[in-house]
Amino acid sequence: MTDAVGSIDMPDAEDEAPESRKKTRKGGKRGKKGPLGRLALFYRQVVAELRKVVWPTRSQLTTYTTVVIVFVVIMIGLVTVIDYGFQAAVKYVFG
């Protein structure tokens, strides 16, 4: 049985690294910056990621908030009912 092309046992010829490849710096761009440079880079990356976020519209935000509040109120009611049920059961069993 033969191995699939590019498997771990038989890699493709193009996957193999040539011997004459230049060695890159270990740190990359971060290797040559001080702590303030790294902090500035982090801040720029955070701002870039926040620009990619799809923010909800005001009506979507209102809908989501309403759904969460209604769900929390229902869960509070459910836990309260269960708590009173356990309280009554404990009073009945232990007097």
Coordinates of N, CA and C in Angstrom, one line a residue:
M1 N 0.8 -1.2 0.0 CA 0.0 0.0 0.0 C 0.9 1.2 0.0
T2 N 0.6 2.2 -0.8 CA 1.4 3.4 -0.9 C 0.8 4.5 0.0
D3 N 1.7 5.4 0.4 CA 1.3 6.6 1.2 C 0.7 7.7 0.3
A4 N -0.2 8.5 0.9 CA -0.7 9.6 0.2 C 0.3 10.6 -0.1
V5 N 0.2 11.4 -1.1 CA 1.1 12.5 -1.4 C 1.1 13.5 -0.3
G6 N 2.2 13.9 0.2 CA 2.3 14.9 1.2 C 2.1 14.3 2.7
S7 N 2.0 13.1 2.8 CA 1.8 12.5 4.2 C 3.1 12.7 5.0
I8 N 3.0 12.4 6.3 CA 4.1 12.6 7.2 C 5.3 11.7 6.8
D9 N 4.9 10.4 6.4 CA 6.0 9.5 6.1 C 6.7 9.8 4.8
M10 N 6.0 10.3 3.8 CA 6.6 10.6 2.5 C 6.2 12.0 2.1
P11 N 7.0 13.0 2.6 CA 6.7 14.4 2.2 C 6.9 14.7 0.7
D12 N 6.2 15.7 0.3 CA 6.4 16.2 -1.1 C 7.8 16.8 -1.2
A13 N 8.3 16.9 -2.5 CA 9.6 17.4 -2.7 C 9.6 18.9 -2.4
E14 N 8.5 19.6 -2.7 CA 8.4 21.0 -2.5 C 8.3 21.4 -1.1
D15 N 7.9 20.5 -0.2 CA 7.7 20.8 1.2 C 9.1 20.8 1.9
E16 N 10.1 20.1 1.3 CA 11.4 20.0 1.9 C 12.1 21.4 1.8
A17 N 12.8 21.8 2.9 CA 13.4 23.1 2.9 C 14.8 23.0 2.2
P18 N 15.1 23.9 1.3 CA 16.4 23.9 0.7 C 17.5 24.2 1.7
E19 N 18.7 23.7 1.4 CA 19.8 24.0 2.3 C 20.3 25.4 2.3
S20 N 20.1 26.1 1.2 CA 20.7 27.4 1.0 C 19.8 28.5 1.5
R21 N 18.7 28.2 2.2 CA 17.8 29.2 2.7 C 18.4 30.1 3.7
K22 N 18.2 31.4 3.7 CA 18.8 32.3 4.6 C 18.2 32.1 6.0
K23 N 19.0 32.3 7.0 CA 18.4 32.2 8.4 C 17.8 33.6 8.7
T24 N 16.6 33.6 9.3 CA 16.0 34.8 9.7 C 16.3 35.1 11.1
R25 N 16.1 36.4 11.5 CA 16.3 36.8 12.9 C 15.4 36.1 13.8
K26 N 15.8 35.7 15.0 CA 14.9 35.0 15.9 C 13.7 35.8 16.4
G27 N 13.9 37.1 16.6 CA 12.9 37.9 17.2 C 11.9 38.5 16.2
G28 N 12.3 38.6 15.0 CA 11.5 39.2 13.9 C 11.4 40.7 14.2
K29 N 10.2 41.3 14.0 CA 10.0 42.7 14.2 C 10.1 43.1 15.7
R30 N 9.6 42.1 16.5 CA 9.6 42.4 18.0 C 11.0 42.4 18.6
G31 N 11.9 41.7 17.9 CA 13.2 41.6 18.5 C 14.0 42.9 18.6
K32 N 13.7 43.8 17.8 CA 14.5 45.1 17.8 C 13.8 46.2 18.5
K33 N 12.7 46.0 19.1 CA 12.0 47.1 19.8 C 12.1 47.0 21.3
G34 N 12.1 48.1 22.0 CA 12.1 48.1 23.4 C 10.7 47.8 24.0
P35 N 10.6 48.0 25.3 CA 9.3 47.7 25.9 C 8.2 48.7 25.4
L36 N 8.6 50.0 25.2 CA 7.6 51.0 24.8 C 7.2 50.7 23.3
G37 N 8.1 50.2 22.5 CA 7.8 49.9 21.1 C 6.9 48.7 21.1
R38 N 7.1 47.7 21.9 CA 6.2 46.5 22.0 C 4.8 46.9 22.4
L39 N 4.8 47.8 23.4 CA 3.5 48.3 23.9 C 2.7 49.1 22.8
A40 N 3.4 49.9 22.1 CA 2.8 50.6 21.0 C 2.3 49.7 19.9
L41 N 3.1 48.6 19.6 CA 2.7 47.6 18.6 C 1.4 46.9 19.1
F42 N 1.4 46.5 20.4 CA 0.2 45.9 20.9 C -1.0 46.8 20.8
Y43 N -0.9 48.1 21.1 CA -2.0 49.0 21.0 C -2.5 49.1 19.6
R44 N -1.5 49.2 18.6 CA -1.9 49.3 17.2 C -2.7 48.0 16.8
Q45 N -2.2 46.9 17.2 CA -2.9 45.6 16.9 C -4.3 45.5 17.5
V46 N -4.4 46.0 18.7 CA -5.8 46.0 19.4 C -6.7 46.9 18.6
V47 N -6.3 48.1 18.2 CA -7.1 49.0 17.4 C -7.5 48.4 16.1
A48 N -6.5 47.8 15.4 CA -6.8 47.1 14.1 C -7.8 46.0 14.3
E49 N -7.7 45.2 15.3 CA -8.7 44.2 15.6 C -10.1 44.8 15.9
L50 N -10.1 45.8 16.6 CA -11.4 46.5 17.0 C -12.1 47.0 15.7
R51 N -11.3 47.5 14.8 CA -11.9 48.0 13.5 C -12.5 46.9 12.7
K52 N -12.1 45.6 12.9 CA -12.7 44.5 12.2 C -14.0 44.0 12.8
V53 N -14.3 44.4 14.0 CA -15.5 44.0 14.7 C -16.8 44.6 14.0
V54 N -17.8 43.7 13.8 CA -19.1 44.2 13.3 C -19.9 44.6 14.5
W55 N -20.1 45.9 14.7 CA -20.8 46.3 15.9 C -22.3 46.3 15.6
P56 N -23.1 45.9 16.6 CA -24.6 45.9 16.3 C -25.2 47.3 16.3
T57 N -26.3 47.4 15.6 CA -27.0 48.6 15.5 C -27.8 48.9 16.8
R58 N -28.3 50.1 17.0 CA -29.0 50.4 18.3 C -30.2 49.5 18.5
S59 N -30.9 49.2 17.4 CA -32.1 48.3 17.6 C -31.7 46.9 17.9
Q60 N -30.6 46.4 17.3 CA -30.1 45.1 17.6 C -29.7 45.0 19.1
L61 N -29.0 46.0 19.5 CA -28.5 46.1 20.9 C -29.6 46.1 21.9
T62 N -30.7 46.9 21.6 CA -31.9 46.9 22.4 C -32.5 45.5 22.5
T63 N -32.6 44.9 21.3 CA -33.2 43.5 21.3 C -32.4 42.6 22.1
Y64 N -31.1 42.5 21.9 CA -30.2 41.6 22.6 C -30.3 41.9 24.1
T65 N -30.3 43.1 24.5 CA -30.4 43.5 26.0 C -31.7 43.0 26.6
T66 N -32.8 43.2 25.8 CA -34.1 42.8 26.3 C -34.2 41.3 26.5
V67 N -33.7 40.6 25.5 CA -33.7 39.1 25.6 C -32.9 38.6 26.8
V68 N -31.7 39.2 27.0 CA -30.9 38.8 28.2 C -31.6 39.1 29.5
I69 N -32.2 40.3 29.6 CA -32.9 40.6 30.9 C -34.1 39.7 31.1
V70 N -34.8 39.4 30.1 CA -36.0 38.5 30.2 C -35.5 37.1 30.6
F71 N -34.4 36.7 30.0 CA -33.9 35.3 30.3 C -33.4 35.3 31.8
V72 N -32.8 36.3 32.3 CA -32.3 36.4 33.6 C -33.4 36.4 34.6
V73 N -34.5 37.2 34.3 CA -35.7 37.2 35.2 C -36.3 35.9 35.3
I74 N -36.5 35.2 34.1 CA -37.1 33.8 34.1 C -36.2 32.9 35.0
M75 N -34.9 32.9 34.8 CA -34.0 32.0 35.6 C -34.1 32.3 37.1
I76 N -34.2 33.6 37.4 CA -34.4 34.0 38.9 C -35.6 33.4 39.4
G77 N -36.7 33.5 38.6 CA -38.0 32.9 39.1 C -37.9 31.4 39.2
L78 N -37.3 30.7 38.3 CA -37.1 29.3 38.3 C -36.3 28.8 39.5
V79 N -35.2 29.5 39.8 CA -34.4 29.1 41.0 C -35.2 29.4 42.3
T80 N -35.9 30.5 42.3 CA -36.7 30.8 43.5 C -37.8 29.8 43.8
V81 N -38.4 29.3 42.7 CA -39.5 28.3 42.9 C -38.8 27.0 43.4
I82 N -37.7 26.6 42.8 CA -37.0 25.4 43.2 C -36.5 25.5 44.7
D83 N -36.0 26.7 45.0 CA -35.5 26.9 46.4 C -36.7 26.8 47.4
Y84 N -37.8 27.4 47.1 CA -39.0 27.3 48.0 C -39.4 25.8 48.1
G85 N -39.3 25.1 47.0 CA -39.7 23.7 47.0 C -38.8 22.9 47.9
F86 N -37.4 23.1 47.8 CA -36.5 22.4 48.6 C -36.7 22.8 50.1
Q87 N -37.0 24.1 50.3 CA -37.2 24.5 51.7 C -38.4 23.8 52.3
A88 N -39.5 23.7 51.6 CA -40.7 23.0 52.1 C -40.4 21.5 52.3
A89 N -39.6 20.9 51.4 CA -39.3 19.5 51.5 C -38.4 19.2 52.8
V90 N -37.4 20.1 53.0 CA -36.6 20.0 54.2 C -37.4 20.2 55.5
K91 N -38.3 21.1 55.5 CA -39.2 21.3 56.7 C -40.0 20.1 56.9
Y92 N -40.5 19.5 55.9 CA -41.4 18.3 56.0 C -40.6 17.1 56.5
V93 N -39.4 16.9 56.0 CA -38.6 15.8 56.4 C -38.0 15.9 57.8
F94 N -37.4 17.1 58.1 CA -36.7 17.3 59.4 C -37.6 18.0 60.4
G95 N -38.8 18.4 60.1 CA -39.7 18.9 61.1 C -39.6 20.3 61.3

